[in-house]
PDB file of C-alpha atoms and ligand atoms in Angstrom:
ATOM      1  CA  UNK J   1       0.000   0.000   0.000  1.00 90.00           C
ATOM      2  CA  UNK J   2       1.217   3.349  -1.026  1.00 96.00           C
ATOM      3  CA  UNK J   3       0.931   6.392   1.382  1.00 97.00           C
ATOM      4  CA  UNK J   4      -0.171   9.953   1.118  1.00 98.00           C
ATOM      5  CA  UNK J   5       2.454  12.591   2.017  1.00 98.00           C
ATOM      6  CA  UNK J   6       0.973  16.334   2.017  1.00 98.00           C
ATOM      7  CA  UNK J   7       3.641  18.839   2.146  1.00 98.00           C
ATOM      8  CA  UNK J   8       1.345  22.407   2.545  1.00 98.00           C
ATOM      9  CA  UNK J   9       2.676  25.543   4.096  1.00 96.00           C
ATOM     10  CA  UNK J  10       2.537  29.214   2.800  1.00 95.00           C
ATOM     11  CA  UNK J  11       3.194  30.047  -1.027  1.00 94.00           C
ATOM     12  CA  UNK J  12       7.223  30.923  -1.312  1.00 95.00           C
ATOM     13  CA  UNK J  13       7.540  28.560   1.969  1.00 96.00           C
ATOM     14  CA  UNK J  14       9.612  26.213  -0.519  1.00 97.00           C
ATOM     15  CA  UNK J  15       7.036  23.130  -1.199  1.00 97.00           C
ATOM     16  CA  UNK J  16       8.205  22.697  -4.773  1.00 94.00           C
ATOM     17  CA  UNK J  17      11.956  23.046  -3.864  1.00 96.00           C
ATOM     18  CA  UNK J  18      11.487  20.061  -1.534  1.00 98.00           C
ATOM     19  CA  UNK J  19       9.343  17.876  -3.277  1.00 98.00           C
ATOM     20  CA  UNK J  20      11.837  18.206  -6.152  1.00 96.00           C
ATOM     21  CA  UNK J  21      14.509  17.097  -4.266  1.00 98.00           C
ATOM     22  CA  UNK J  22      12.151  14.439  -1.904  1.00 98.00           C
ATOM     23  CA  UNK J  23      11.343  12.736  -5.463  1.00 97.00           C
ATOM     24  CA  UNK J  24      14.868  11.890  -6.201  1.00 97.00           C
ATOM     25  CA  UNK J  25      14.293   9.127  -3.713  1.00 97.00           C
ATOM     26  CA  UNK J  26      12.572   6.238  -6.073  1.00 96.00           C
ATOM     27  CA  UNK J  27      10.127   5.485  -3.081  1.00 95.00           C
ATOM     28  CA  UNK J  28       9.073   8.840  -3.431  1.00 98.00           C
ATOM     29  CA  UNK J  29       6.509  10.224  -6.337  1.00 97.00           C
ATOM     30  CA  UNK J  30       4.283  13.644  -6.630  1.00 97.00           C
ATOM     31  CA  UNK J  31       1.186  14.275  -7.659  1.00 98.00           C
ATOM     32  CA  UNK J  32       0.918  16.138 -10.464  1.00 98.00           C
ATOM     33  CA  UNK J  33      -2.261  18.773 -10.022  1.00 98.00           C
ATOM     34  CA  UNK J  34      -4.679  20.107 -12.605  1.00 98.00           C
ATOM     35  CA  UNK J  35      -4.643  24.018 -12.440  1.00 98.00           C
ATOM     36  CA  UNK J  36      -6.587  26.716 -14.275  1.00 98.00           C
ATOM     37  CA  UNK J  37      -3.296  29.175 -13.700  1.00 95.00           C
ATOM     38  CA  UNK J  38      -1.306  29.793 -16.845  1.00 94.00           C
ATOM     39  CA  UNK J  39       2.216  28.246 -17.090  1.00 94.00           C
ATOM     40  CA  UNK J  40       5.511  29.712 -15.949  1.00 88.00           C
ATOM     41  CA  UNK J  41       7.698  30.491 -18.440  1.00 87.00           C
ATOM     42  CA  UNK J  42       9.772  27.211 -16.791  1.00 85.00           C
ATOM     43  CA  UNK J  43       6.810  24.934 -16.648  1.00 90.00           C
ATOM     44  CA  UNK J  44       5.733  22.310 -18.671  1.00 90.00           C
ATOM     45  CA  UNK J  45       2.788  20.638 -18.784  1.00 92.00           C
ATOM     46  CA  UNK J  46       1.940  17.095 -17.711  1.00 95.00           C
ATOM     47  CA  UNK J  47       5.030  17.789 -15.420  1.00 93.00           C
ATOM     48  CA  UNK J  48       4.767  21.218 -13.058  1.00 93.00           C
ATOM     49  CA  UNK J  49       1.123  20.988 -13.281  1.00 97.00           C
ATOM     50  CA  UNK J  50      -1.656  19.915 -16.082  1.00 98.00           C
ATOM     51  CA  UNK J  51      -3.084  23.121 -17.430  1.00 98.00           C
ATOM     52  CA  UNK J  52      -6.480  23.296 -18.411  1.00 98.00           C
ATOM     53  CA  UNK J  53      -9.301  26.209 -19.083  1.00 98.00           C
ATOM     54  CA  UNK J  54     -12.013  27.002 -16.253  1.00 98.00           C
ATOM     55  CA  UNK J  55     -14.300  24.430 -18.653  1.00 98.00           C
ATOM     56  CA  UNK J  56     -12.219  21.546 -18.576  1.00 98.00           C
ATOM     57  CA  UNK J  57     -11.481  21.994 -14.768  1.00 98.00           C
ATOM     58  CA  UNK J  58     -15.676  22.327 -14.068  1.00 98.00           C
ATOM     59  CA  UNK J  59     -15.988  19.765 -15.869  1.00 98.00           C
ATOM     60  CA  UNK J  60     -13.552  17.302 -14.302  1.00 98.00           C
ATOM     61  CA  UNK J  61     -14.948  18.217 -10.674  1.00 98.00           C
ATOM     62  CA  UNK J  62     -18.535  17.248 -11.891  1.00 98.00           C
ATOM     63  CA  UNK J  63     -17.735  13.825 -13.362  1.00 98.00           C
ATOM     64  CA  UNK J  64     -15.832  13.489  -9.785  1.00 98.00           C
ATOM     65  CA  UNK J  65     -12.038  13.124 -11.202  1.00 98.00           C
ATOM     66  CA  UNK J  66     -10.524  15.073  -8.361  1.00 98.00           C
ATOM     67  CA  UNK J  67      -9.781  13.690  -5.215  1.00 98.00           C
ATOM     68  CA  UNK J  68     -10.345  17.307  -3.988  1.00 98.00           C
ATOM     69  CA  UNK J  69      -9.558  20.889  -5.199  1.00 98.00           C
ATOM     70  CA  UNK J  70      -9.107  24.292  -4.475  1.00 98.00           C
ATOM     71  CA  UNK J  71      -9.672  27.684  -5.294  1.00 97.00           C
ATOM     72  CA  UNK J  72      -6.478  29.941  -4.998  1.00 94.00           C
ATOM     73  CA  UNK J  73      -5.717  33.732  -6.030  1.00 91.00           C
ATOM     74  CA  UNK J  74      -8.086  33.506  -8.656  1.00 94.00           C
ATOM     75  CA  UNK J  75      -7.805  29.627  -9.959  1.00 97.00           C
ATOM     76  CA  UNK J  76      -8.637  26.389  -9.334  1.00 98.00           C
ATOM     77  CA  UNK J  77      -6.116  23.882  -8.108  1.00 98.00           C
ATOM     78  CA  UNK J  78      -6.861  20.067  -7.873  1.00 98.00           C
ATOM     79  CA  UNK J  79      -5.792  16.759  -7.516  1.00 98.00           C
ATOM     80  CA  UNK J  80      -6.617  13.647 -10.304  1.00 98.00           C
ATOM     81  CA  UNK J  81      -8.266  10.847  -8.306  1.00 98.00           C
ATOM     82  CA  UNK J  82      -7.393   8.151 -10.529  1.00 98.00           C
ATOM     83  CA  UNK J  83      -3.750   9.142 -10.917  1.00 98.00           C
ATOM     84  CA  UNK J  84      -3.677   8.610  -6.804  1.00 98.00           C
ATOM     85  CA  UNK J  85      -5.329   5.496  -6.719  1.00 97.00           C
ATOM     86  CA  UNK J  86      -2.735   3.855  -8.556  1.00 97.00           C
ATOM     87  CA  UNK J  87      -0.375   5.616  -6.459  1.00 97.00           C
ATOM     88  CA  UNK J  88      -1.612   4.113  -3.592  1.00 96.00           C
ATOM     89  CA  UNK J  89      -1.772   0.370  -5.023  1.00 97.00           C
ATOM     90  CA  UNK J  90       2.264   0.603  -5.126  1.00 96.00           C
ATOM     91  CA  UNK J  91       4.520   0.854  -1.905  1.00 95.00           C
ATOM     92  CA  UNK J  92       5.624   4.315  -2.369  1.00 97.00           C
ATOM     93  CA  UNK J  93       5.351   7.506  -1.039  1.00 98.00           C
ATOM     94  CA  UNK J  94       2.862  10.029  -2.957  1.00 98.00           C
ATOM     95  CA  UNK J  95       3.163  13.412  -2.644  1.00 98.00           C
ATOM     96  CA  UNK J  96       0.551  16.271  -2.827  1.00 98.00           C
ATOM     97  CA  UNK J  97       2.120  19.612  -3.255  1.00 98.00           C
ATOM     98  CA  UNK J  98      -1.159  21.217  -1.721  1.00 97.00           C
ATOM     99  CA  UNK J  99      -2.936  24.061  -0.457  1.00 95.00           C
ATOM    100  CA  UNK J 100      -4.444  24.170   3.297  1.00 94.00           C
ATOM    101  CA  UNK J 101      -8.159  23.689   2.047  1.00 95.00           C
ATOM    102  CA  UNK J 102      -6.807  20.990  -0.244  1.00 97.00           C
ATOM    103  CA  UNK J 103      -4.792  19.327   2.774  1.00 97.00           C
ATOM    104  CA  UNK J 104      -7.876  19.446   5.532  1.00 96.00           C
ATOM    105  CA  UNK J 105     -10.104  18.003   2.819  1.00 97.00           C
ATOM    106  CA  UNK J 106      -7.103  15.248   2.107  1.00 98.00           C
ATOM    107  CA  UNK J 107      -7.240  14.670   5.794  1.00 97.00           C
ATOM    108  CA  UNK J 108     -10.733  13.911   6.426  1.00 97.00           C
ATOM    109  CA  UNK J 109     -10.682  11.492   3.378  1.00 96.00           C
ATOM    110  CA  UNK J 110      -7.401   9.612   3.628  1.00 96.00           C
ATOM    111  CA  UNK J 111      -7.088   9.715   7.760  1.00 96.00           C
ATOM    112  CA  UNK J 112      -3.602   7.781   7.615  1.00 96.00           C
ATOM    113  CA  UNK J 113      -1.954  10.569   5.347  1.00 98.00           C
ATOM    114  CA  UNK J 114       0.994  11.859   6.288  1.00 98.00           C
ATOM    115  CA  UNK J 115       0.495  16.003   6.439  1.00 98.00           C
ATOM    116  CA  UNK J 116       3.686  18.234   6.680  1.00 98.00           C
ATOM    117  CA  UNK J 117       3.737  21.898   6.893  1.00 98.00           C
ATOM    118  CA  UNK J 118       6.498  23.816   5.767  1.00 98.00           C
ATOM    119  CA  UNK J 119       6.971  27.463   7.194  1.00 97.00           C
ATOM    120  CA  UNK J 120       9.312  30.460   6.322  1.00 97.00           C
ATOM    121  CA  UNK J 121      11.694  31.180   8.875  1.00 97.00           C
ATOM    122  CA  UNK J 122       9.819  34.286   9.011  1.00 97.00           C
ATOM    123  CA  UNK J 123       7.816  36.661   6.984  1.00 96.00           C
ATOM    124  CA  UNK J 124      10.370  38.953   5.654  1.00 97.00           C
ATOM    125  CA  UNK J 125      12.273  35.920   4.291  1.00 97.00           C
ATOM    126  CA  UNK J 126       8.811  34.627   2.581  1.00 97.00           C
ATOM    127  CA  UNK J 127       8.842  38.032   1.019  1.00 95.00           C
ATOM    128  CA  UNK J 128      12.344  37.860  -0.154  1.00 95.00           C
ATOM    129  CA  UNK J 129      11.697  33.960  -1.744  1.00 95.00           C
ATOM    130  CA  UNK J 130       8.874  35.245  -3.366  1.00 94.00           C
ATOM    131  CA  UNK J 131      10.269  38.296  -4.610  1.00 93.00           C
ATOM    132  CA  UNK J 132      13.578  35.843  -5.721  1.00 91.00           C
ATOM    133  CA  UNK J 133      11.443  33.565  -7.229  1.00 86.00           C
ATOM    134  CA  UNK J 134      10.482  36.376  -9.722  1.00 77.00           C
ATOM    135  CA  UNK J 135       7.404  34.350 -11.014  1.00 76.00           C
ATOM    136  CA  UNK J 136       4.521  36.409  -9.837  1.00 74.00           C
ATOM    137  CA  UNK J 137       3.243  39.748 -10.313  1.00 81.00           C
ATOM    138  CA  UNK J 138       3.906  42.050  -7.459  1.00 86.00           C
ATOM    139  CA  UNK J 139      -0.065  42.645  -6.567  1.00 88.00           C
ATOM    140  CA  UNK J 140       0.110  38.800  -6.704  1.00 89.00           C
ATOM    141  CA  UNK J 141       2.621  38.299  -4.155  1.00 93.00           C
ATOM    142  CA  UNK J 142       0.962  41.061  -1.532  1.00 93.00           C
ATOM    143  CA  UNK J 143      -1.933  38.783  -2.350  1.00 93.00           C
ATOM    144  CA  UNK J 144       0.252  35.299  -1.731  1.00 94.00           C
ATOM    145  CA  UNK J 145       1.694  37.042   1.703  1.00 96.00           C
ATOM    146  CA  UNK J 146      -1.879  38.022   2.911  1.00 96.00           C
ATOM    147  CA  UNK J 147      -3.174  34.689   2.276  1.00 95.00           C
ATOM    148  CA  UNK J 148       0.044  33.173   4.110  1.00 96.00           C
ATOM    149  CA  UNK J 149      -1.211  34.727   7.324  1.00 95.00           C
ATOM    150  CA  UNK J 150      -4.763  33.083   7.115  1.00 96.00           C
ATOM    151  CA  UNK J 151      -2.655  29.926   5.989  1.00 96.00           C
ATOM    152  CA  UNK J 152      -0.284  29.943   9.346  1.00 96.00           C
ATOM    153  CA  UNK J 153      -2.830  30.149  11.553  1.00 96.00           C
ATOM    154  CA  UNK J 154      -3.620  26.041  10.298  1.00 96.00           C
ATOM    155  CA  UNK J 155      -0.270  24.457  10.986  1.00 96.00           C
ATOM    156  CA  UNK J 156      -1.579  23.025  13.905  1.00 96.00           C
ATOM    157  CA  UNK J 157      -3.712  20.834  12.135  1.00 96.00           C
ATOM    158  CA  UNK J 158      -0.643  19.134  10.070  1.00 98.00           C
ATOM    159  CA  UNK J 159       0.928  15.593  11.668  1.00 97.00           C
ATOM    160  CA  UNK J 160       4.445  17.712  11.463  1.00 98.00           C
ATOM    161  CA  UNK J 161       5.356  21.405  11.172  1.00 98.00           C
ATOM    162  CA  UNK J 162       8.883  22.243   9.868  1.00 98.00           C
ATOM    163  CA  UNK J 163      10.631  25.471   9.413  1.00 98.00           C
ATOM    164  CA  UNK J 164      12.542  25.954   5.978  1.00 98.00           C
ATOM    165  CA  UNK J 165      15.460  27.398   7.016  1.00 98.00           C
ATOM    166  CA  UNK J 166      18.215  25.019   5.647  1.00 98.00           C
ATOM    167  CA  UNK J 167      17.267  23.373   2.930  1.00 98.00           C
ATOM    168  CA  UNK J 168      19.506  20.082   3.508  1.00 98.00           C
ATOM    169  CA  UNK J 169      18.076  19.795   7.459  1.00 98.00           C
ATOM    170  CA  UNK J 170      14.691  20.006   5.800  1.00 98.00           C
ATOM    171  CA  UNK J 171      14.792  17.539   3.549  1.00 98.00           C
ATOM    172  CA  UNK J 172      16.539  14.953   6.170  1.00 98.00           C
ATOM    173  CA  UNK J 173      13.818  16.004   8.271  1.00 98.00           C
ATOM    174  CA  UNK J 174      11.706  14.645   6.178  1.00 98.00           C
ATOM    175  CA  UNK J 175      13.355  11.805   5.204  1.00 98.00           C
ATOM    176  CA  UNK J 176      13.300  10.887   9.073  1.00 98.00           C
ATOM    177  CA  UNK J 177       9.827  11.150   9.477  1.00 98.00           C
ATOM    178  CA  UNK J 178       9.415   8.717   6.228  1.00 97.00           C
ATOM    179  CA  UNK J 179      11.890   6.585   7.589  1.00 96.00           C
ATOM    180  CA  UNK J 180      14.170   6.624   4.201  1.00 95.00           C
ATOM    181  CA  UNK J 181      17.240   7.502   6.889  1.00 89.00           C
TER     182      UNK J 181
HETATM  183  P1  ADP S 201       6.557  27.166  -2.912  1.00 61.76           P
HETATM  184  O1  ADP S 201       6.540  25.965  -3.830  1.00 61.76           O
HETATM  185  O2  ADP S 201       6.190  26.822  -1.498  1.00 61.76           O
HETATM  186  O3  ADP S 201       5.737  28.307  -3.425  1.00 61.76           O
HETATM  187  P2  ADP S 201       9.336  27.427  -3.828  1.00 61.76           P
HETATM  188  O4  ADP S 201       9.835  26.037  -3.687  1.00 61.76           O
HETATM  189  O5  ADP S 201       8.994  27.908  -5.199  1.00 61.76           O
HETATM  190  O6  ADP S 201       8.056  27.684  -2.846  1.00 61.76           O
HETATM  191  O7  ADP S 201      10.418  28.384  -3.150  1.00 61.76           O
HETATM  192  C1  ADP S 201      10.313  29.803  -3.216  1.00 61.76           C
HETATM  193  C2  ADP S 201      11.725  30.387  -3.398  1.00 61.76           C
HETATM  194  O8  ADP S 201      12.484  30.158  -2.206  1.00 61.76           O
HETATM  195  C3  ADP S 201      12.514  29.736  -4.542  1.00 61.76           C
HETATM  196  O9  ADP S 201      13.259  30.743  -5.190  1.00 61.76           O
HETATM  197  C4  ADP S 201      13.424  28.720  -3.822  1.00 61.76           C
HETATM  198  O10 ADP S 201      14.617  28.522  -4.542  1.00 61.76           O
HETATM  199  C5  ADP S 201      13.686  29.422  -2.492  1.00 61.76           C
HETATM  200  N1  ADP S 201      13.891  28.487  -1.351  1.00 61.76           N
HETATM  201  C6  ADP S 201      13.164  27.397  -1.041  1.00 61.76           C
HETATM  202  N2  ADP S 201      13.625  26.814   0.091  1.00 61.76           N
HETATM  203  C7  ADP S 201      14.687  27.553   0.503  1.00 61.76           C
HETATM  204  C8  ADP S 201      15.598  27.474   1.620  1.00 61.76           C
HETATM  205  N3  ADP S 201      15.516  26.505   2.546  1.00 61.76           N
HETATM  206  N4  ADP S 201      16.541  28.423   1.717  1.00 61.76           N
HETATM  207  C9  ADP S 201      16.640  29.425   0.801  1.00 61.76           C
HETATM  208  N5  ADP S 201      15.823  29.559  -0.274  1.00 61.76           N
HETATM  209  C10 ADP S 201      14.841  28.642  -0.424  1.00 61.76           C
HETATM  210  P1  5GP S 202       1.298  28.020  -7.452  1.00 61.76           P
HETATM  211  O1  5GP S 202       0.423  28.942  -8.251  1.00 61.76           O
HETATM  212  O2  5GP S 202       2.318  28.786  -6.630  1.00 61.76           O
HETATM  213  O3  5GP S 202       1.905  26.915  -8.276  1.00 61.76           O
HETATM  214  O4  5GP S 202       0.361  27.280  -6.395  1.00 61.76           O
HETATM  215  C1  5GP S 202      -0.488  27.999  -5.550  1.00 61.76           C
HETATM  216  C2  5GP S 202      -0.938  27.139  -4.394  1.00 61.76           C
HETATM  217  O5  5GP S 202      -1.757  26.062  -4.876  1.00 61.76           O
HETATM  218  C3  5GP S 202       0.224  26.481  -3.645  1.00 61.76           C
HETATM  219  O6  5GP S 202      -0.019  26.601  -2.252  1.00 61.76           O
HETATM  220  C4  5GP S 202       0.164  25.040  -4.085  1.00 61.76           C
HETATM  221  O7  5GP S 202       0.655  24.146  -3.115  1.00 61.76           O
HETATM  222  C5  5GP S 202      -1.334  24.863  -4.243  1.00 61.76           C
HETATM  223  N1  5GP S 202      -1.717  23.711  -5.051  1.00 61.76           N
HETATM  224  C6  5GP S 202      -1.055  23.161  -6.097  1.00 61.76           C
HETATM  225  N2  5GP S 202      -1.712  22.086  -6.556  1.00 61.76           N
HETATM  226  C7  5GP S 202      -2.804  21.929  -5.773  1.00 61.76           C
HETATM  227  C8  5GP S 202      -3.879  20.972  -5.738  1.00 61.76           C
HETATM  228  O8  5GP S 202      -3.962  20.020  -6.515  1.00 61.76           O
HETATM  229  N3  5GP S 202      -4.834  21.165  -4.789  1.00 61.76           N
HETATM  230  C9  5GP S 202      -4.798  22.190  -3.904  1.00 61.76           C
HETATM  231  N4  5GP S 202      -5.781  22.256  -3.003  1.00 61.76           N
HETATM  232  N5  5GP S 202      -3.802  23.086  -3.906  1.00 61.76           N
HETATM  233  C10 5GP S 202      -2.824  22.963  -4.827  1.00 61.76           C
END
């Protein structure tokens, strides 16, 4: 049996930076989410994220292919249902790169998941990723940080909460919880 791994936390808190390096492990796999948000200029689709119009995404949550979704900033953000089944036939770690509502919905369906929540060391630092990150419009990231307080005020709820400060102690953190160390 395969097992869910949520890794949440703030936007700029450095989810995608750890699940990238997390899935070098070959126990480890992530999700990859439908979104309504256009690409990044480095994204690709099928691999950061499937992109699809509001239609397609309406569409999918009707005939019930999302094991839940989001909306985020303006878009919709989910997660294929089928794609995590077959995850969770293999013995592997699955990874959802997800949102709080996302996660607490996760939760309440999958009650052994594994839910980690990755903070900023602080707030000007989440400022300073985002801004470094150079991927978002500026009235988008004083949107991202405003939404980051809301999202703080949920860590609580996650099995684990781990500040991002040092990338390598994060990710060994991790690996320690998983027991891949
Ligand atoms: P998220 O997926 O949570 O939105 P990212 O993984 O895109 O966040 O990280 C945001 C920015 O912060 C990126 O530029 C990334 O390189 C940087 N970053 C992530 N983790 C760390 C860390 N531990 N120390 C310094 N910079 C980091
Ligand atoms: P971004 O636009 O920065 O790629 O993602 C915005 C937010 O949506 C991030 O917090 C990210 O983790 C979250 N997200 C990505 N995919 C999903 C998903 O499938 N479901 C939910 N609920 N959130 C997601």
């Amino acid at each position: 049996m395969g097992k869910i791994v949520i890794i949440s936390g703030p936007s700029g808190s450095g989810k995608t930076t750890v699940c990238k390096l997390l899935e070098k492990d070959p126990h480890i796999k992530k999700s990859v989410s439908v979104t309504t948000r256009h690409p990044r200029p480095n994204e690709k689709t099928g691999e950061s994220y499937h992109f699809v119009s509001t239609a397609k995404f309406e569409d999918m949550i009707r005939k019930g292919e999302l094991a839940e979704y989001a909306s985020y900033c303006g878009n919709y953000y989910g997660t294929p249902l089928n794609a995590l089944k077959q995850a969770l036939a293999q013995e592997i770690f699955y990874l959802l790169e997800i949102e709080v509502q996302g996660a607490l919905k996760i939760t309440e369906k999958f009650p052994d998941a594994i839910s980690i929540f990755l903070l900023p060391p602080d707030k000007k630092t989440l400022n300073q990723r985002l801004l470094q990150r150079n991927t978002n419009e500026e009235q988008d990231i004083a949107l991202r940080m405003k939404i980051a307080d809301k999202e703080l005020e949920y860590k609580d709820k996650y099995t684990y909460a781990i500040i991002n400060d040092d990338l390598d102690v994060t990710i060994n953190t991790i690996r320690k919880i998983l027991n891949l160390v």
